[in-house]
Short mmCIF file of C-alpha atoms in Angstrom, two decimals:
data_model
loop_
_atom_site.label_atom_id
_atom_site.label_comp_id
_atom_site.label_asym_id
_atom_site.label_seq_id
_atom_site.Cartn_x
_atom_site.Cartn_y
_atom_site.Cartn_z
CA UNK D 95 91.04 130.52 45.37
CA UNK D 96 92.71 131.85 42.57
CA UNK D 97 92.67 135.55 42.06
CA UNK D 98 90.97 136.93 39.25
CA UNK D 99 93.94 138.22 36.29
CA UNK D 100 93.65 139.53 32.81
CA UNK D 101 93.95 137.11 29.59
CA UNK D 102 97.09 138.65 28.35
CA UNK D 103 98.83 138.93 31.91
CA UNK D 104 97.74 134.83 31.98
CA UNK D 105 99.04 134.53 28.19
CA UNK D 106 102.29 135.82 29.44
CA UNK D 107 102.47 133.44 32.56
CA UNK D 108 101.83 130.68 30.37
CA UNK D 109 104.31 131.41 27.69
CA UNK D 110 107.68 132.09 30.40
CA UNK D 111 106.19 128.89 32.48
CA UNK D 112 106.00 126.99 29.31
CA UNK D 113 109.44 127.95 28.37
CA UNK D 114 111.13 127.98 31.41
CA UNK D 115 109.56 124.98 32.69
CA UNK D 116 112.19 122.47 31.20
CA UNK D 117 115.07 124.69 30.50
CA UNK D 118 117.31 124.47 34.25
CA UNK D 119 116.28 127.91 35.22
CA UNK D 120 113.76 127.40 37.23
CA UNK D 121 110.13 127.97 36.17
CA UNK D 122 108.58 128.64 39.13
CA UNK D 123 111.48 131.03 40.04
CA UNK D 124 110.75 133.37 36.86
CA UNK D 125 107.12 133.22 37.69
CA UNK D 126 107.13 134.67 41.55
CA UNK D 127 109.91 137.14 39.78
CA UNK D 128 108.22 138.04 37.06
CA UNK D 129 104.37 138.74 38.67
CA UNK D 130 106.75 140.85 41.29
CA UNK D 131 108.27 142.92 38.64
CA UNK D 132 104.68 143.36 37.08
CA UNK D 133 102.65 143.59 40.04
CA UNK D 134 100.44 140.96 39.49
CA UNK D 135 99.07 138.97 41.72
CA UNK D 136 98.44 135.16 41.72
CA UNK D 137 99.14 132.18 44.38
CA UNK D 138 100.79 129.82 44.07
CA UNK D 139 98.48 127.45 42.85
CA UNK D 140 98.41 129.11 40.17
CA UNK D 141 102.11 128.52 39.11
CA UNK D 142 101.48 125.01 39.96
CA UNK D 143 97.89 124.04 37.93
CA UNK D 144 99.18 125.47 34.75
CA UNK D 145 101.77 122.97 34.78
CA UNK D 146 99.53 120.94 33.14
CA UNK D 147 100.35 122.59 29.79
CA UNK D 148 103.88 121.97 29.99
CA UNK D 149 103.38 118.23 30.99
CA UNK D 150 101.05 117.86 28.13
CA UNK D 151 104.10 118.99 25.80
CA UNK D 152 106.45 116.25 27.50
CA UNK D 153 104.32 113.61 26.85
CA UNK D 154 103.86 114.49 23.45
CA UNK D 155 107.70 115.30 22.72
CA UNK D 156 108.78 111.68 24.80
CA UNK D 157 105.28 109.99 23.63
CA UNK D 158 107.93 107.26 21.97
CA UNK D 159 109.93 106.90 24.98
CA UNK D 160 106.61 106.61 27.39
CA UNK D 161 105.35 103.78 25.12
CA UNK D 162 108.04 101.63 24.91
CA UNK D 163 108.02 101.84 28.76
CA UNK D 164 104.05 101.43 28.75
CA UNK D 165 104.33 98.42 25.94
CA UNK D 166 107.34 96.79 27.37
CA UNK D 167 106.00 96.60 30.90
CA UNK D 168 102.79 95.05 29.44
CA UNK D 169 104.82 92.33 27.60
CA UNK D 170 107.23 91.49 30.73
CA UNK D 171 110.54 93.23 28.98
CA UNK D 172 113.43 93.80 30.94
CA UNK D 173 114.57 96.97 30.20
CA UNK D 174 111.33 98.62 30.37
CA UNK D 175 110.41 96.86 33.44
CA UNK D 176 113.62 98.18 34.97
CA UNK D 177 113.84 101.46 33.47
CA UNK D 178 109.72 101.76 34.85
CA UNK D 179 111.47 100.72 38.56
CA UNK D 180 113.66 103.10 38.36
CA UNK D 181 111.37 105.92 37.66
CA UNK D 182 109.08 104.57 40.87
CA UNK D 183 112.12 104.21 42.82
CA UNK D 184 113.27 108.20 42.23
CA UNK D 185 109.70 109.27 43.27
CA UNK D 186 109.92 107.91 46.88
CA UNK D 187 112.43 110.37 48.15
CA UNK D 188 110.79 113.25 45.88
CA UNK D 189 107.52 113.04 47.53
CA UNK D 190 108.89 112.36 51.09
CA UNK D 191 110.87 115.70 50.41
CA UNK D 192 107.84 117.24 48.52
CA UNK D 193 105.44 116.57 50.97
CA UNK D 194 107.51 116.79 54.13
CA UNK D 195 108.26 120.59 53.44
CA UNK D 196 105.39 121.21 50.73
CA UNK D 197 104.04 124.67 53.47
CA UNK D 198 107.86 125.95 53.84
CA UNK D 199 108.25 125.71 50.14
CA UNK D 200 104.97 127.31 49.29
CA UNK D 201 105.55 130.46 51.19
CA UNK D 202 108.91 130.67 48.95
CA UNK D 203 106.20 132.12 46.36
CA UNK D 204 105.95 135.34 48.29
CA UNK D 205 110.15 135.91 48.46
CA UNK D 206 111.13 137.08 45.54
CA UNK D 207 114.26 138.47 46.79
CA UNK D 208 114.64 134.72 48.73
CA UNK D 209 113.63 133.27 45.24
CA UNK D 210 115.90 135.10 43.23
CA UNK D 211 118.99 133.48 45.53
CA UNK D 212 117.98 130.57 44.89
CA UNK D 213 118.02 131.06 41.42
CA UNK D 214 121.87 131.83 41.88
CA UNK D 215 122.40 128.67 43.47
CA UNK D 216 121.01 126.86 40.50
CA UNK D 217 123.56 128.64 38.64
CA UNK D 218 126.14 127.72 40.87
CA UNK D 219 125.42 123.89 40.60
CA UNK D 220 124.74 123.97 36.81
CA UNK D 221 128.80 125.54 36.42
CA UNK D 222 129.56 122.42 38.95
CA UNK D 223 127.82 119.90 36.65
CA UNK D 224 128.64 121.72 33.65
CA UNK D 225 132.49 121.28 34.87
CA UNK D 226 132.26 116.75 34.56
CA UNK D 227 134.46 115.28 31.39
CA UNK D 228 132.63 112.60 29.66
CA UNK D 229 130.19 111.37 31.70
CA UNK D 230 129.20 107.77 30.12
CA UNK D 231 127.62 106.30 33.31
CA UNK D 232 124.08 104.32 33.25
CA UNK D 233 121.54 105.28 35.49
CA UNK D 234 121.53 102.91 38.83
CA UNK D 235 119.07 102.24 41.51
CA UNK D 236 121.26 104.06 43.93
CA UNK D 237 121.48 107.10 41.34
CA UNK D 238 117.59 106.62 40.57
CA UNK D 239 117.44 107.94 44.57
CA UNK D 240 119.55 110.46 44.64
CA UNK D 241 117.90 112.19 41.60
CA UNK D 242 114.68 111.94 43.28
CA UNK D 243 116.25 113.83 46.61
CA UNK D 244 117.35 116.33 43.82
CA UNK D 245 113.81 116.35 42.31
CA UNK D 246 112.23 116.84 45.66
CA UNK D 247 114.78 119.77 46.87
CA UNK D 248 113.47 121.68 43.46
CA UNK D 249 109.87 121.64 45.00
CA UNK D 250 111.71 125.10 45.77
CA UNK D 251 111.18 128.29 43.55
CA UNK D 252 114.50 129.39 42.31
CA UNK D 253 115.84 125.86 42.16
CA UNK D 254 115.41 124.20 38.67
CA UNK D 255 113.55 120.77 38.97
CA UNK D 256 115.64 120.27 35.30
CA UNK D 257 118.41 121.59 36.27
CA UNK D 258 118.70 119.89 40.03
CA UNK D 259 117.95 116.59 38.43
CA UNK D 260 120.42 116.83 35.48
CA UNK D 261 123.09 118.33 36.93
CA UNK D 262 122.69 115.27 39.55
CA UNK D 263 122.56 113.18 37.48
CA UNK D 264 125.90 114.07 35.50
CA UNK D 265 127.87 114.60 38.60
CA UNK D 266 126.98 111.37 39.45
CA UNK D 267 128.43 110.19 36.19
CA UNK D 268 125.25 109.99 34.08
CA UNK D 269 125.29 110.58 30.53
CA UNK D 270 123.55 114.20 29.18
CA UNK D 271 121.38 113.02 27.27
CA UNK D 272 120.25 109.68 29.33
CA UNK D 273 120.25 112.43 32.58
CA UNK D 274 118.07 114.21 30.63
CA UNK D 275 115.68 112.39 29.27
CA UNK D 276 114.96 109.98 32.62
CA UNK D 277 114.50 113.71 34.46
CA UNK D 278 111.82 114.84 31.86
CA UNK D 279 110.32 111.61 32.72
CA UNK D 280 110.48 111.56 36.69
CA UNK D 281 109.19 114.66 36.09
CA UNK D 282 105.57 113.58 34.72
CA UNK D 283 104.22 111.72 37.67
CA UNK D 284 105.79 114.42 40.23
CA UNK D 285 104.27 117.21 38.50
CA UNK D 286 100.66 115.40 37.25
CA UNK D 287 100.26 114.59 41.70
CA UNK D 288 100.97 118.47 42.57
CA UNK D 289 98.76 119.65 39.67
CA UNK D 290 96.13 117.48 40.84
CA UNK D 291 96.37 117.65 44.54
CA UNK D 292 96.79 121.78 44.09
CA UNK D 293 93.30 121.71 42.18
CA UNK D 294 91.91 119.95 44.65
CA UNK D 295 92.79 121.72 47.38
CA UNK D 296 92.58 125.19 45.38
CA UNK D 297 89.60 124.90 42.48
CA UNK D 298 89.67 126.96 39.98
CA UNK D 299 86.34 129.61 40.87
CA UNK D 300 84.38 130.54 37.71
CA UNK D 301 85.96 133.68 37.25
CA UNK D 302 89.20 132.79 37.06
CA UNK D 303 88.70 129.74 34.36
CA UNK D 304 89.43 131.45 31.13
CA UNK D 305 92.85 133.08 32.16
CA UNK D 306 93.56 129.54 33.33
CA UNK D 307 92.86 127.94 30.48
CA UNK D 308 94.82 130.31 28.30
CA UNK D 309 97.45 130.02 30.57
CA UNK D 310 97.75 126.21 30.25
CA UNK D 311 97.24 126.37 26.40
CA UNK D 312 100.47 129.38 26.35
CA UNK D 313 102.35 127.07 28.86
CA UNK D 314 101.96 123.89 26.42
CA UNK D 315 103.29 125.71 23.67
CA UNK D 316 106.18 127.36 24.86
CA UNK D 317 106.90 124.05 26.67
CA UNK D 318 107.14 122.02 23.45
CA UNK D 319 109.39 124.44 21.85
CA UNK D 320 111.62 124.42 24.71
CA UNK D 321 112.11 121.01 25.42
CA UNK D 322 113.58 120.40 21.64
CA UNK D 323 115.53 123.77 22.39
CA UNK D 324 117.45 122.33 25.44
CA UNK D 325 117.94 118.87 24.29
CA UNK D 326 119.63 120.55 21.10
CA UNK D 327 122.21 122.89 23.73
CA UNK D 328 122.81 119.70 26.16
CA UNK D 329 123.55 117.84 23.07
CA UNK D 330 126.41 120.28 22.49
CA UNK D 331 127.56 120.07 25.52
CA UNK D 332 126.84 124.16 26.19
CA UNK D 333 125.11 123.63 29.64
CA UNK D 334 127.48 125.91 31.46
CA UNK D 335 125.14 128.73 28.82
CA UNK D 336 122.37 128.37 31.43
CA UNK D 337 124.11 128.43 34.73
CA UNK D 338 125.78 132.59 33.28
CA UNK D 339 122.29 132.92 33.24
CA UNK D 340 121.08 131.61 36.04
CA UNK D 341 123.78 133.69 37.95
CA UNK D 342 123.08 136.74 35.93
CA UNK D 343 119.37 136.58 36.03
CA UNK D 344 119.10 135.90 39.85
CA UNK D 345 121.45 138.61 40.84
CA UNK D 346 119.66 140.99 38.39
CA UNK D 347 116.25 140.23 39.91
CA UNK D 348 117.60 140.05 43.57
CA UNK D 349 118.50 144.09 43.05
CA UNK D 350 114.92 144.81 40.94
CA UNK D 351 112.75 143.15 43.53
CA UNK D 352 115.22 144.24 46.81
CA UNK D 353 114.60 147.95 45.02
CA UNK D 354 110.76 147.46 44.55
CA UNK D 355 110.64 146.53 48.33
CA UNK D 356 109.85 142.43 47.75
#
């Protein structure tokens, strides 16, 4: 059951998951830091059902993209069909991975010291991937997996579904901007099946409906922004900006929440 918060503390949730969500710092990272830091207190589910917002935004920012993959399919083109079997083929290994260690990951929500790490590690692999000259390699069936192992590993707070899956895929010789996009899209059915499955398992109780909602609403703004934000920085090939951060941040809230007694 979610527990009952105020509309501007679920405003303010929405708004950093909404940004954070596809920038590679981790979302659900800043979240369990953030309600830590603030001392409010929300499960899990929580984090995960207002991701709705920030899938909404996707779909609207790649709504070209998703319907020449939805048309093309429908008409029997090859690229579509292909670039559509590819997508399937990345989820496999994400929900094995998802599902397989969905309880160990939850309880990751109430580390934020653990969290916080992991944050740091993200940083560590984004200077890794940011470190690749010229990747101009297309995406492959054998790539398609190993981006979905990525995906499923950032089931984890602290470890960036974006940047997990984008950093894979440019160590593995990927172009940016194709790593990029085909992880914003891997990302839809991943997160739409733990939104829905959370709600189910978790409904939403009458009281806590309107912070929810506001929440969502924050989350799909923010996320909107942020997705042209990042595309703009990958474009300039300034990825190596997010993993200072990463590193920064998650050392910064390590000490905080080690100090508050997290």
């Amino acid at each position: 059951m979610l527990h009952q918060i105020t509309i501007l503390e679920a405003l303010f949730l929405g708004l950093i998951q909404g940004f954070t969500e596809w920038l590679p710092v981790s979302s659900s990272g800043h979240l369990v830091i953030f309600q830590a830091l603030l001392d409010v207190s929300v499960p899990a589910e929580f984090d995960i059902v207002i991701m709705a917002g920030t899938i909404a935004a996707l779909i609207l920012y790649f709504r070209a993209k998703i319907q020449f993959i939805i048309l093309g399919v429908l008409s029997g083109e090859r690229k579509a069909i292909n670039y559509a079997l590819l997508i399937i083929l990345s989820g496999i290994p994400t929900g094995i991975i998802g599902f397989a260690g969905r309880q160990f990951f939850k309880s990751l929500f109430g580390q934020p010291v653990g969290v916080s790490i992991l944050i740091i590690i993200t940083g560590i692999f984004l200077f890794i991937a940011s470190m690749q000259k010229n990747p101009a390699g297309q995406i492959t069936a054998k790539k398609a997996l190993l981006i979905g192992v990525a995906q499923g590993i950032a089931t984890a707070p602290g470890i960036s579904r974006s940047g997990a899956t984008i950093g894979a895929g440019i160590i593995l010789g990927i172009k940016p901007r194709d790593a990029a996009e085909f992880s914003f899209l891997i990302g839809i059915p991943a997160m739409i099946v733990a939104s829905v499955l959370t709600f189910m398992e978790e409904p939403v109780s009458g009281s806590g409906f309107a912070p929810l909602m506001v929440a969502i609403i924050a989350a799909f703004i923010a996320g909107y922004a942020s997705i042209g934000f990042f595309m703009k920085i990958l474009q300039e090939n300034r990825l190596y900006y997010f993993a200072i951060y990463c590193v920064v941040a998650g050392t910064m809230y390590a000490i905080l929440t080690h100090l508050l007694g997290y």
